[in-house]
Coordinates of C-alpha atoms in Angstrom, one line a residue:
Chain Q
M86 CA 13.4 13.7 18.5
F87 CA 10.1 11.9 17.3
A88 CA 9.7 10.9 20.6
K89 CA 10.1 14.3 22.1
I90 CA 7.4 15.5 20.5
I91 CA 4.9 12.3 21.6
G92 CA 6.3 12.3 24.8
E93 CA 5.3 16.1 25.4
L94 CA 2.4 15.6 23.3
C95 CA 1.2 13.2 26.0
I96 CA 1.5 15.9 28.5
G97 CA -0.8 17.8 26.5
F98 CA -3.2 15.0 25.7
L99 CA -3.8 14.8 29.1
T100 CA -4.8 18.0 29.8
T101 CA -7.6 17.1 26.8
L102 CA -8.5 14.1 29.0
E103 CA -8.8 16.0 32.2
I104 CA -11.3 18.3 30.7
F105 CA -13.1 16.0 28.6
A106 CA -13.8 13.6 32.2
L107 CA -14.6 16.6 34.5
T108 CA -16.7 17.8 32.1
L109 CA -18.3 14.5 31.6
V110 CA -18.5 14.1 35.6
F111 CA -20.1 17.9 35.6
A112 CA -22.5 17.8 32.6
L113 CA -23.7 14.1 33.3
P114 CA -26.3 14.6 36.5
L115 CA -26.0 18.8 36.0
G116 CA -27.8 17.8 32.3
L117 CA -30.8 15.6 34.5
V118 CA -31.0 18.7 36.3
V119 CA -31.5 20.8 33.1
C120 CA -33.9 18.4 32.1
F121 CA -35.8 18.8 35.7
A122 CA -36.6 21.8 35.0
A123 CA -37.3 22.6 31.6
T124 CA -40.1 20.5 32.0
R125 CA -41.6 21.8 35.5
K126 CA -44.9 22.2 35.7
F127 CA -44.2 26.1 37.2
A128 CA -44.3 28.0 33.9
P129 CA -41.6 30.7 35.3
V130 CA -38.1 27.7 36.1
R131 CA -39.7 25.8 32.8
Y132 CA -39.1 28.8 30.6
L133 CA -36.6 30.4 32.6
T134 CA -34.7 26.9 31.9
R135 CA -35.6 26.9 28.6
G136 CA -34.4 30.8 27.4
V137 CA -31.5 29.8 29.1
I138 CA -30.8 26.2 26.6
W139 CA -31.7 28.9 23.6
I140 CA -28.7 31.0 24.9
V141 CA -26.2 28.0 25.6
R142 CA -26.9 25.8 22.1
G143 CA -27.4 29.6 20.1
T144 CA -23.7 30.6 20.3
P145 CA -20.8 29.4 20.0
L146 CA -18.6 27.4 22.7
M147 CA -15.6 29.3 22.4
L148 CA -17.4 33.0 23.2
Q149 CA -18.7 31.3 26.7
L150 CA -15.6 30.5 27.0
L151 CA -13.9 33.9 26.7
I152 CA -17.2 35.4 28.6
V153 CA -16.6 32.9 31.7
C154 CA -12.8 33.6 31.4
Y155 CA -12.8 36.9 31.0
G156 CA -16.1 38.4 31.9
P157 CA -15.9 38.5 36.0
G158 CA -12.6 40.5 35.8
L159 CA -14.1 42.7 33.0
M160 CA -17.1 43.1 35.6
G161 CA -15.3 44.0 38.1
L162 CA -16.2 41.1 40.0
P163 CA -12.3 38.9 41.4
P164 CA -11.1 37.6 37.7
V165 CA -10.4 34.2 37.0
R166 CA -7.2 33.7 38.0
E167 CA -7.0 30.1 36.9
P168 CA -8.4 30.1 32.8
M169 CA -9.0 25.8 33.3
I170 CA -11.6 26.9 35.6
A171 CA -13.4 29.0 33.4
V172 CA -12.7 25.7 30.5
I173 CA -14.5 23.3 33.0
V174 CA -17.4 25.6 33.9
A175 CA -18.4 26.8 30.3
F176 CA -17.5 22.8 29.2
S177 CA -20.3 22.0 31.7
L178 CA -22.8 24.4 31.5
N179 CA -22.8 23.7 27.8
Y180 CA -22.6 20.3 27.7
A181 CA -25.0 19.9 30.5
C182 CA -28.0 22.1 27.8
Y183 CA -27.5 19.1 25.2
F184 CA -27.2 16.3 27.8
A185 CA -30.5 17.6 29.1
E186 CA -32.0 17.8 25.9
I187 CA -31.5 13.7 24.7
Y188 CA -32.1 12.9 28.6
R189 CA -35.8 15.2 27.9
G190 CA -36.5 12.6 24.9
G191 CA -35.5 10.3 26.6
I192 CA -37.6 10.4 29.2
A193 CA -40.6 10.9 26.6
A194 CA -40.2 8.3 24.4
V195 CA -40.4 5.9 27.9
S196 CA -44.6 5.5 28.3
A197 CA -46.9 6.5 30.8
G198 CA -47.5 3.3 31.8
Q199 CA -44.7 2.5 33.1
W200 CA -45.0 5.3 35.8
E201 CA -48.5 4.5 36.3
A202 CA -47.3 0.7 36.6
G203 CA -44.7 2.2 39.4
K204 CA -47.6 4.7 40.5
A205 CA -50.2 1.3 41.6
L206 CA -47.3 -0.8 42.9
G207 CA -47.4 1.7 46.0
L208 CA -43.9 3.6 44.7
S209 CA -43.1 7.2 45.0
R210 CA -42.2 9.0 42.4
G211 CA -38.6 9.6 42.6
R212 CA -38.2 5.1 43.2
I213 CA -40.4 5.3 39.7
F214 CA -38.4 7.4 38.2
M215 CA -34.3 6.0 39.4
R216 CA -35.6 2.2 39.6
I217 CA -38.5 2.3 36.6
V218 CA -37.1 5.2 34.5
F219 CA -34.1 6.1 34.2
P220 CA -32.5 2.7 33.3
Q221 CA -34.3 2.3 30.4
V222 CA -34.0 5.7 29.3
I223 CA -30.3 5.2 29.5
K224 CA -31.1 2.1 26.8
R225 CA -32.7 4.9 24.8
I226 CA -30.3 7.8 25.2
L227 CA -26.5 5.7 24.4
P228 CA -26.5 6.8 20.2
P229 CA -27.1 10.1 21.1
M230 CA -25.0 10.7 23.6
S231 CA -21.9 8.8 22.0
N232 CA -22.4 11.8 19.4
E233 CA -22.6 14.4 22.1
V234 CA -19.5 13.0 24.0
I235 CA -17.1 12.5 20.8
T236 CA -17.8 16.1 20.1
L237 CA -16.7 16.9 23.2
V238 CA -13.2 15.3 22.5
K239 CA -12.4 17.2 19.7
D240 CA -14.3 20.9 21.4
T241 CA -12.0 20.3 23.8
S242 CA -9.8 22.0 21.9
L243 CA -11.0 24.9 22.2
A244 CA -9.4 25.6 25.1
N245 CA -6.4 26.4 23.8
T246 CA -7.9 29.7 22.7
I247 CA -7.4 31.1 26.6
A248 CA -4.5 29.1 26.8
V249 CA -4.3 26.4 28.9
A250 CA -1.8 23.4 27.4
E251 CA -4.0 20.8 26.3
I252 CA -3.0 18.5 22.9
I253 CA -3.4 21.3 20.0
R254 CA -1.1 24.2 22.3
C255 CA 1.5 21.7 22.4
A256 CA 1.5 21.1 19.5
R257 CA 1.5 24.5 18.0
N258 CA 4.4 24.9 20.9
L259 CA 6.6 22.6 19.8
T260 CA 7.2 24.2 16.1
G261 CA 9.2 27.2 18.1
T262 CA 10.9 24.4 20.1
Y263 CA 12.1 21.8 17.6
A264 CA 12.3 24.1 14.3
V265 CA 9.7 21.3 13.1
D266 CA 7.2 22.3 10.4
I267 CA 4.1 22.8 11.3
M268 CA 2.7 19.6 9.9
I269 CA 3.8 17.1 11.6
P270 CA 3.0 18.1 15.3
L271 CA -0.6 18.4 14.2
L272 CA -0.8 15.4 12.2
Y273 CA 0.4 13.6 15.6
A274 CA -2.0 15.4 17.9
G275 CA -4.6 14.4 15.0
A276 CA -3.7 10.9 15.8
F277 CA -4.3 10.8 19.6
Y278 CA -7.9 12.5 18.6
L279 CA -8.6 9.1 16.3
V280 CA -7.2 6.6 18.5
F281 CA -9.3 7.7 21.4
V282 CA -12.4 8.3 19.6
G283 CA -11.9 4.9 17.8
L284 CA -11.7 3.7 21.7
L285 CA -14.9 5.6 22.8
T286 CA -16.6 4.4 19.9
V287 CA -15.7 0.4 21.0
V288 CA -16.8 1.1 24.6
F289 CA -19.9 3.2 23.4
N290 CA -20.6 -0.2 21.2
R291 CA -20.5 -2.6 23.8
L292 CA -22.4 -1.1 26.2
E293 CA -25.8 -0.8 23.5
K294 CA -24.9 -4.3 22.7
K295 CA -25.1 -5.1 26.6
L296 CA -27.8 -2.8 27.5
R297 CA -29.7 -4.8 24.8
G298 CA -29.6 -8.0 26.9
Chain G
M206 CA -71.9 -2.2 55.7
A207 CA -70.1 -4.0 52.7
Y208 CA -66.3 -4.9 52.5
L209 CA -65.8 -2.4 49.7
E210 CA -68.1 0.5 49.7
I211 CA -67.9 3.1 46.6
R212 CA -70.6 6.2 46.9
D213 CA -71.6 8.0 44.3
F214 CA -68.2 8.2 42.2
R215 CA -68.1 11.2 40.0
K216 CA -65.3 12.0 37.4
N217 CA -65.4 15.0 35.0
F218 CA -62.5 15.3 32.5
G219 CA -63.5 19.1 30.9
Q220 CA -66.5 19.2 29.6
C221 CA -66.9 15.3 30.0
E222 CA -68.6 14.1 32.8
V223 CA -66.9 10.4 32.9
L224 CA -68.4 9.4 35.8
K225 CA -71.3 10.1 36.5
G226 CA -72.3 9.0 40.3
V227 CA -71.2 5.5 40.2
S228 CA -72.1 2.8 43.6
L229 CA -70.7 -0.7 44.3
S230 CA -70.7 -2.7 47.1
V231 CA -68.4 -5.5 47.4
E232 CA -68.2 -8.0 50.1
Q233 CA -65.0 -9.7 51.1
G234 CA -64.3 -13.0 49.2
E235 CA -66.8 -11.9 46.0
A236 CA -65.8 -11.3 42.2
V237 CA -67.3 -8.5 41.0
S238 CA -67.2 -8.2 36.8
V239 CA -67.9 -5.1 35.1
I240 CA -69.2 -5.0 31.8
G241 CA -70.3 -2.7 28.6
S242 CA -69.1 -0.9 25.9
S243 CA -65.7 1.4 25.2
G244 CA -66.0 4.5 26.8
S245 CA -68.6 3.7 29.5
G246 CA -66.9 4.4 32.6
K247 CA -65.0 1.6 34.0
T248 CA -61.7 1.9 33.4
T249 CA -62.3 5.7 35.1
L250 CA -63.9 3.7 37.4
L251 CA -60.9 1.4 38.4
R252 CA -58.4 4.3 38.3
C253 CA -60.2 6.2 40.7
I254 CA -60.6 3.4 43.1
D255 CA -57.0 2.8 42.5
F256 CA -56.3 6.8 43.1
L257 CA -54.6 7.2 39.9
E258 CA -57.6 9.6 39.4
T259 CA -59.3 11.9 41.7
P260 CA -62.8 11.3 42.0
D261 CA -64.3 15.4 41.7
S262 CA -67.0 14.0 44.5
G263 CA -67.9 10.9 46.2
E264 CA -67.0 8.4 49.2
M265 CA -64.9 5.0 49.2
V266 CA -64.5 3.1 52.7
L267 CA -62.7 -0.1 53.3
E268 CA -63.6 -2.5 55.8
G269 CA -65.0 0.4 58.0
E270 CA -62.2 2.6 57.5
T271 CA -62.9 5.8 54.7
L272 CA -59.8 5.5 52.2
F273 CA -61.4 8.5 49.9
S274 CA -64.1 11.3 50.3
A275 CA -64.1 14.3 48.3
D276 CA -63.6 17.2 50.9
G277 CA -61.5 19.7 48.5
R278 CA -58.2 18.2 50.0
R279 CA -55.6 17.2 48.1
A280 CA -54.2 14.1 49.6
R281 CA -50.4 13.8 49.8
E282 CA -48.7 12.0 47.7
S283 CA -46.8 9.7 50.8
E284 CA -50.8 9.6 51.9
L285 CA -51.5 8.3 48.8
R286 CA -49.3 5.5 48.0
E287 CA -49.9 4.3 51.3
K288 CA -53.7 4.2 50.1
R289 CA -53.1 2.5 46.8
L290 CA -50.9 -1.3 48.4
N291 CA -54.9 -1.3 49.3
F292 CA -54.9 -2.4 46.1
G293 CA -53.5 -4.1 43.1
L294 CA -54.0 -3.3 39.7
V295 CA -54.0 -5.2 36.8
F296 CA -53.4 -3.6 33.5
Q297 CA -55.0 -4.0 30.1
S298 CA -50.9 -3.7 28.6
F299 CA -49.4 -5.0 30.9
H300 CA -47.2 -2.5 31.5
L301 CA -44.1 -4.9 32.9
F302 CA -40.1 -2.9 33.6
P303 CA -38.3 -4.8 30.5
Q304 CA -34.9 -4.3 32.1
Y305 CA -35.9 -6.7 34.6
T306 CA -36.4 -10.1 35.1
V307 CA -39.5 -12.1 35.5
R308 CA -38.7 -12.4 39.5
K309 CA -37.2 -9.1 39.9
N310 CA -40.6 -7.5 38.6
V311 CA -42.4 -9.4 41.4
T312 CA -39.4 -8.5 43.9
L313 CA -38.8 -4.7 42.9
A314 CA -41.8 -3.2 44.5
P315 CA -41.8 -5.1 48.5
S316 CA -38.1 -4.9 48.5
L317 CA -38.1 -0.8 47.7
L318 CA -40.6 -0.6 50.4
L319 CA -38.6 -3.6 52.6
N320 CA -36.0 -0.7 52.8
A321 CA -38.9 2.3 53.6
R322 CA -40.0 0.0 56.6
A323 CA -36.1 -0.9 57.9
K324 CA -35.8 3.3 57.8
A325 CA -38.1 3.2 59.7
Y326 CA -37.9 0.4 62.3
G327 CA -34.4 1.9 62.9
K328 CA -36.1 5.0 63.8
S329 CA -38.3 3.3 65.9
L330 CA -35.9 1.3 68.3
T331 CA -33.8 4.8 68.1
A332 CA -36.4 6.8 69.6
R333 CA -36.5 2.9 72.8
G334 CA -33.3 4.4 73.3
V335 CA -31.3 1.8 71.2
R336 CA -28.1 2.8 69.7
G337 CA -24.8 1.8 67.8
S338 CA -23.8 -1.7 67.1
A339 CA -26.7 -2.9 68.5
L340 CA -29.3 -0.9 66.2
R341 CA -27.9 -2.0 63.4
A342 CA -27.7 -5.5 63.6
A343 CA -31.7 -5.4 64.0
V344 CA -32.3 -3.4 61.3
K345 CA -29.4 -6.0 59.4
K346 CA -31.7 -8.6 60.6
F347 CA -35.0 -7.0 60.1
R348 CA -33.7 -6.4 56.6
A349 CA -32.9 -10.1 56.2
D350 CA -36.0 -11.6 57.4
G351 CA -38.2 -9.3 54.9
R352 CA -35.8 -10.0 52.4
R353 CA -36.2 -13.8 52.7
E354 CA -40.1 -13.6 52.8
I355 CA -39.7 -12.0 49.6
E356 CA -37.8 -13.9 48.2
E357 CA -40.0 -16.9 49.5
D358 CA -43.1 -15.2 48.1
A359 CA -41.6 -14.5 44.6
E360 CA -41.4 -18.1 44.1
A361 CA -44.6 -19.5 45.7
L362 CA -46.3 -16.4 43.6
L363 CA -44.3 -17.7 40.3
K364 CA -45.6 -20.9 41.5
R365 CA -49.4 -20.2 41.7
T366 CA -49.0 -18.4 37.9
E367 CA -47.5 -21.5 36.8
L368 CA -44.2 -19.2 35.9
S369 CA -41.3 -20.9 37.3
Q370 CA -39.4 -21.5 34.4
K371 CA -39.4 -18.6 33.5
A372 CA -38.5 -16.8 36.7
N373 CA -34.8 -15.4 34.6
N374 CA -36.6 -15.0 31.1
Y375 CA -37.0 -11.0 30.7
P376 CA -40.4 -10.0 28.7
A377 CA -39.6 -9.4 26.1
E378 CA -39.4 -13.0 25.5
L379 CA -42.5 -14.2 27.0
S380 CA -46.1 -14.5 25.3
G381 CA -48.9 -11.8 25.9
G382 CA -50.5 -14.8 28.4
Q383 CA -47.0 -15.3 30.4
Q384 CA -46.6 -11.2 30.8
Q385 CA -50.2 -10.8 31.9
R386 CA -49.8 -13.5 34.5
V387 CA -46.2 -12.1 35.8
A388 CA -48.3 -8.5 36.3
I389 CA -51.0 -10.2 38.1
A390 CA -47.8 -11.5 40.5
R391 CA -46.4 -8.7 40.5
A392 CA -50.1 -6.9 42.1
L393 CA -50.1 -10.1 44.1
A394 CA -47.2 -9.7 45.7
L395 CA -47.9 -6.6 48.0
K396 CA -51.1 -8.4 49.1
P397 CA -53.3 -6.2 48.1
K398 CA -57.0 -6.7 49.8
V399 CA -58.5 -6.3 46.3
L400 CA -57.7 -7.1 42.8
L401 CA -58.5 -4.9 40.1
F402 CA -58.3 -6.2 36.7
D403 CA -58.4 -3.2 33.4
E404 CA -59.8 -5.6 30.5
P405 CA -57.0 -7.8 31.4
T406 CA -57.2 -10.6 28.3
S407 CA -58.3 -7.7 25.5
A408 CA -54.1 -7.9 24.4
L409 CA -54.6 -11.5 24.2
D410 CA -55.7 -13.8 21.9
P411 CA -58.2 -17.0 22.9
V412 CA -55.9 -19.2 24.2
L413 CA -53.3 -17.1 26.1
T414 CA -57.0 -15.1 27.1
G415 CA -57.8 -18.9 28.5
E416 CA -54.3 -19.2 30.7
V417 CA -55.1 -15.6 32.4
V418 CA -58.4 -16.4 32.9
K419 CA -57.3 -19.8 34.2
V420 CA -55.2 -17.7 36.8
L421 CA -58.8 -15.4 37.5
R422 CA -60.4 -18.6 38.6
A423 CA -57.9 -19.9 41.0
L424 CA -57.6 -16.7 42.3
K425 CA -61.8 -16.5 43.0
E426 CA -61.1 -20.3 44.8
E427 CA -58.5 -19.0 46.9
G428 CA -60.9 -16.1 48.0
C429 CA -59.3 -13.1 46.9
T430 CA -61.2 -10.3 46.6
M431 CA -61.7 -8.6 42.9
I432 CA -63.3 -5.8 40.5
I433 CA -62.7 -7.2 37.0
V434 CA -63.2 -5.1 33.9
T435 CA -63.8 -7.3 31.3
H436 CA -65.1 -8.5 27.8
E437 CA -65.2 -11.9 28.4
M438 CA -68.6 -12.3 28.7
R439 CA -68.4 -15.8 29.5
F440 CA -65.8 -15.5 31.8
A441 CA -68.1 -13.0 34.0
E442 CA -70.9 -15.2 33.6
K443 CA -69.1 -18.3 34.8
V444 CA -66.5 -17.0 37.8
S445 CA -68.3 -13.9 39.3
D446 CA -70.5 -13.4 41.9
K447 CA -71.8 -10.2 40.7
V448 CA -71.5 -8.6 36.9
A449 CA -72.3 -4.9 36.9
F450 CA -73.3 -3.4 33.3
M451 CA -72.2 0.1 33.0
A452 CA -73.5 2.2 30.0
D453 CA -73.0 6.2 29.6
G454 CA -70.7 6.7 32.9
A455 CA -73.1 5.0 35.4
I456 CA -74.1 1.3 36.3
E457 CA -77.0 0.8 34.5
E458 CA -77.4 -3.1 36.1
I459 CA -76.0 -4.8 38.3
G460 CA -77.3 -8.1 39.6
A461 CA -76.2 -12.0 39.9
P462 CA -74.6 -13.1 36.6
A463 CA -77.9 -15.2 35.7
E464 CA -79.9 -12.7 35.9
I465 CA -77.4 -10.1 33.5
F466 CA -77.6 -12.4 31.1
G467 CA -80.5 -14.2 31.7
D468 CA -82.8 -11.9 32.1
P469 CA -81.5 -8.5 31.6
K470 CA -83.5 -5.9 32.3
S471 CA -83.0 -2.5 30.7
E472 CA -83.3 -1.8 27.3
K473 CA -79.4 -1.0 27.0
L474 CA -77.9 -4.2 28.2
K475 CA -80.5 -6.0 26.4
K476 CA -78.6 -4.4 23.2
F477 CA -75.4 -4.7 24.8
L478 CA -75.9 -7.9 24.7
T479 CA -77.6 -9.0 21.8
E480 CA -76.0 -6.3 19.4
P481 CA -72.1 -6.8 19.0
E482 CA -70.2 -4.4 20.0
E483 CA -68.5 -2.0 17.3
T484 CA -64.7 -2.7 17.3
E485 CA -62.7 0.2 16.4
E486 CA -61.1 -2.1 13.8
R487 CA -64.9 -1.8 11.7
V488 CA -63.8 1.9 11.8

């Protein structure tokens, strides 16, 4: 029975990993876009973006998840058939806003002299950003980023509120299937999170050391 | 007409008039030192020459070509980049790229510009009807030749600035004097027509200043055209062909070092030379 429980939890954890990975794939670049929009000189874009960041950071992710999942259907638009899509959309948007603020801090911390040195060498703003500024930003934002990424691992459990079979939902279902005490599969699920976060911590520590040179 | 002619540069920052009509002419191979107390507009003048600031009025001509003319038209960013390449600017606080080695600091900009040139070259070949593998081979060769030239230039520059041993080190591992020499090599890598130095030794102690001054002297002997904003009076006196003294946003007095230091005419210059400048540390 132990093996069966672990087996099913593994399947659930694959879904958890899927949410985790897809959210990062979309939110990391989207965060940069949001960051640029939030620091535009053109005021309407800047204020609009800052408003969006305020709303997204100011309301619970669970509420956003429910709105993305059921909102379109309730407003007479085509309903979201696949809850996983709603999860990825809500998570990516939510995390992009947090990442945007981290990027903003990181970019502001790079001295203006770096931009000027690039300019004086005849480079375009895009090149200066990609080749000179951004590598320095990555080094600076790694610690806050690792924090957010670890939070994301655990936030994936919110997906179970809209019936996505991630690991917590699997664990709860197991209670019915095998008539075991509810605590047992949930504790096992907890161990999955712990191990994965432990691995991420090691990876981030290595990365930080490597970037320090 | 002189090699580089600056005519009546004026620049305001809000209410503050920083440049009040500065004109300066520099001959090819000439080293001009700009001296004066803090806030006299020396750095702003350099930044205007390198298009990091746009003068409100005035004109600049290099080799007979008008690079800048204040006609109210905003120059396109790409145009400015092109024009900036005529100048190499060395900053007071170096501004090296910390994540790259000394060699990469020197080769980065030329390599990126090579990419752009290779693309343009490919387009010009396409326009002439070159297609397919012939086109790819030609562009590849163009890139390879360019790369080799950049590498060779970098080695030569590092040798000239006595940094060959440090080519694979990171800026944080170097002394201030070494860092400033990397910055000089980096500026030279783009083969600018005029070198601009913004207080290149102000962040250095006397020993390290010596290293950098040595490089500047060598550049002067090789015939580089240079404008050097400096507080290093001995250097200004010994190396430069002309010294310009700036006060309150204007060139108060300009002449050969012997005249400026030996026979100052204006009251402001006399005062500047006799009274050591109030430094910020004393406040």
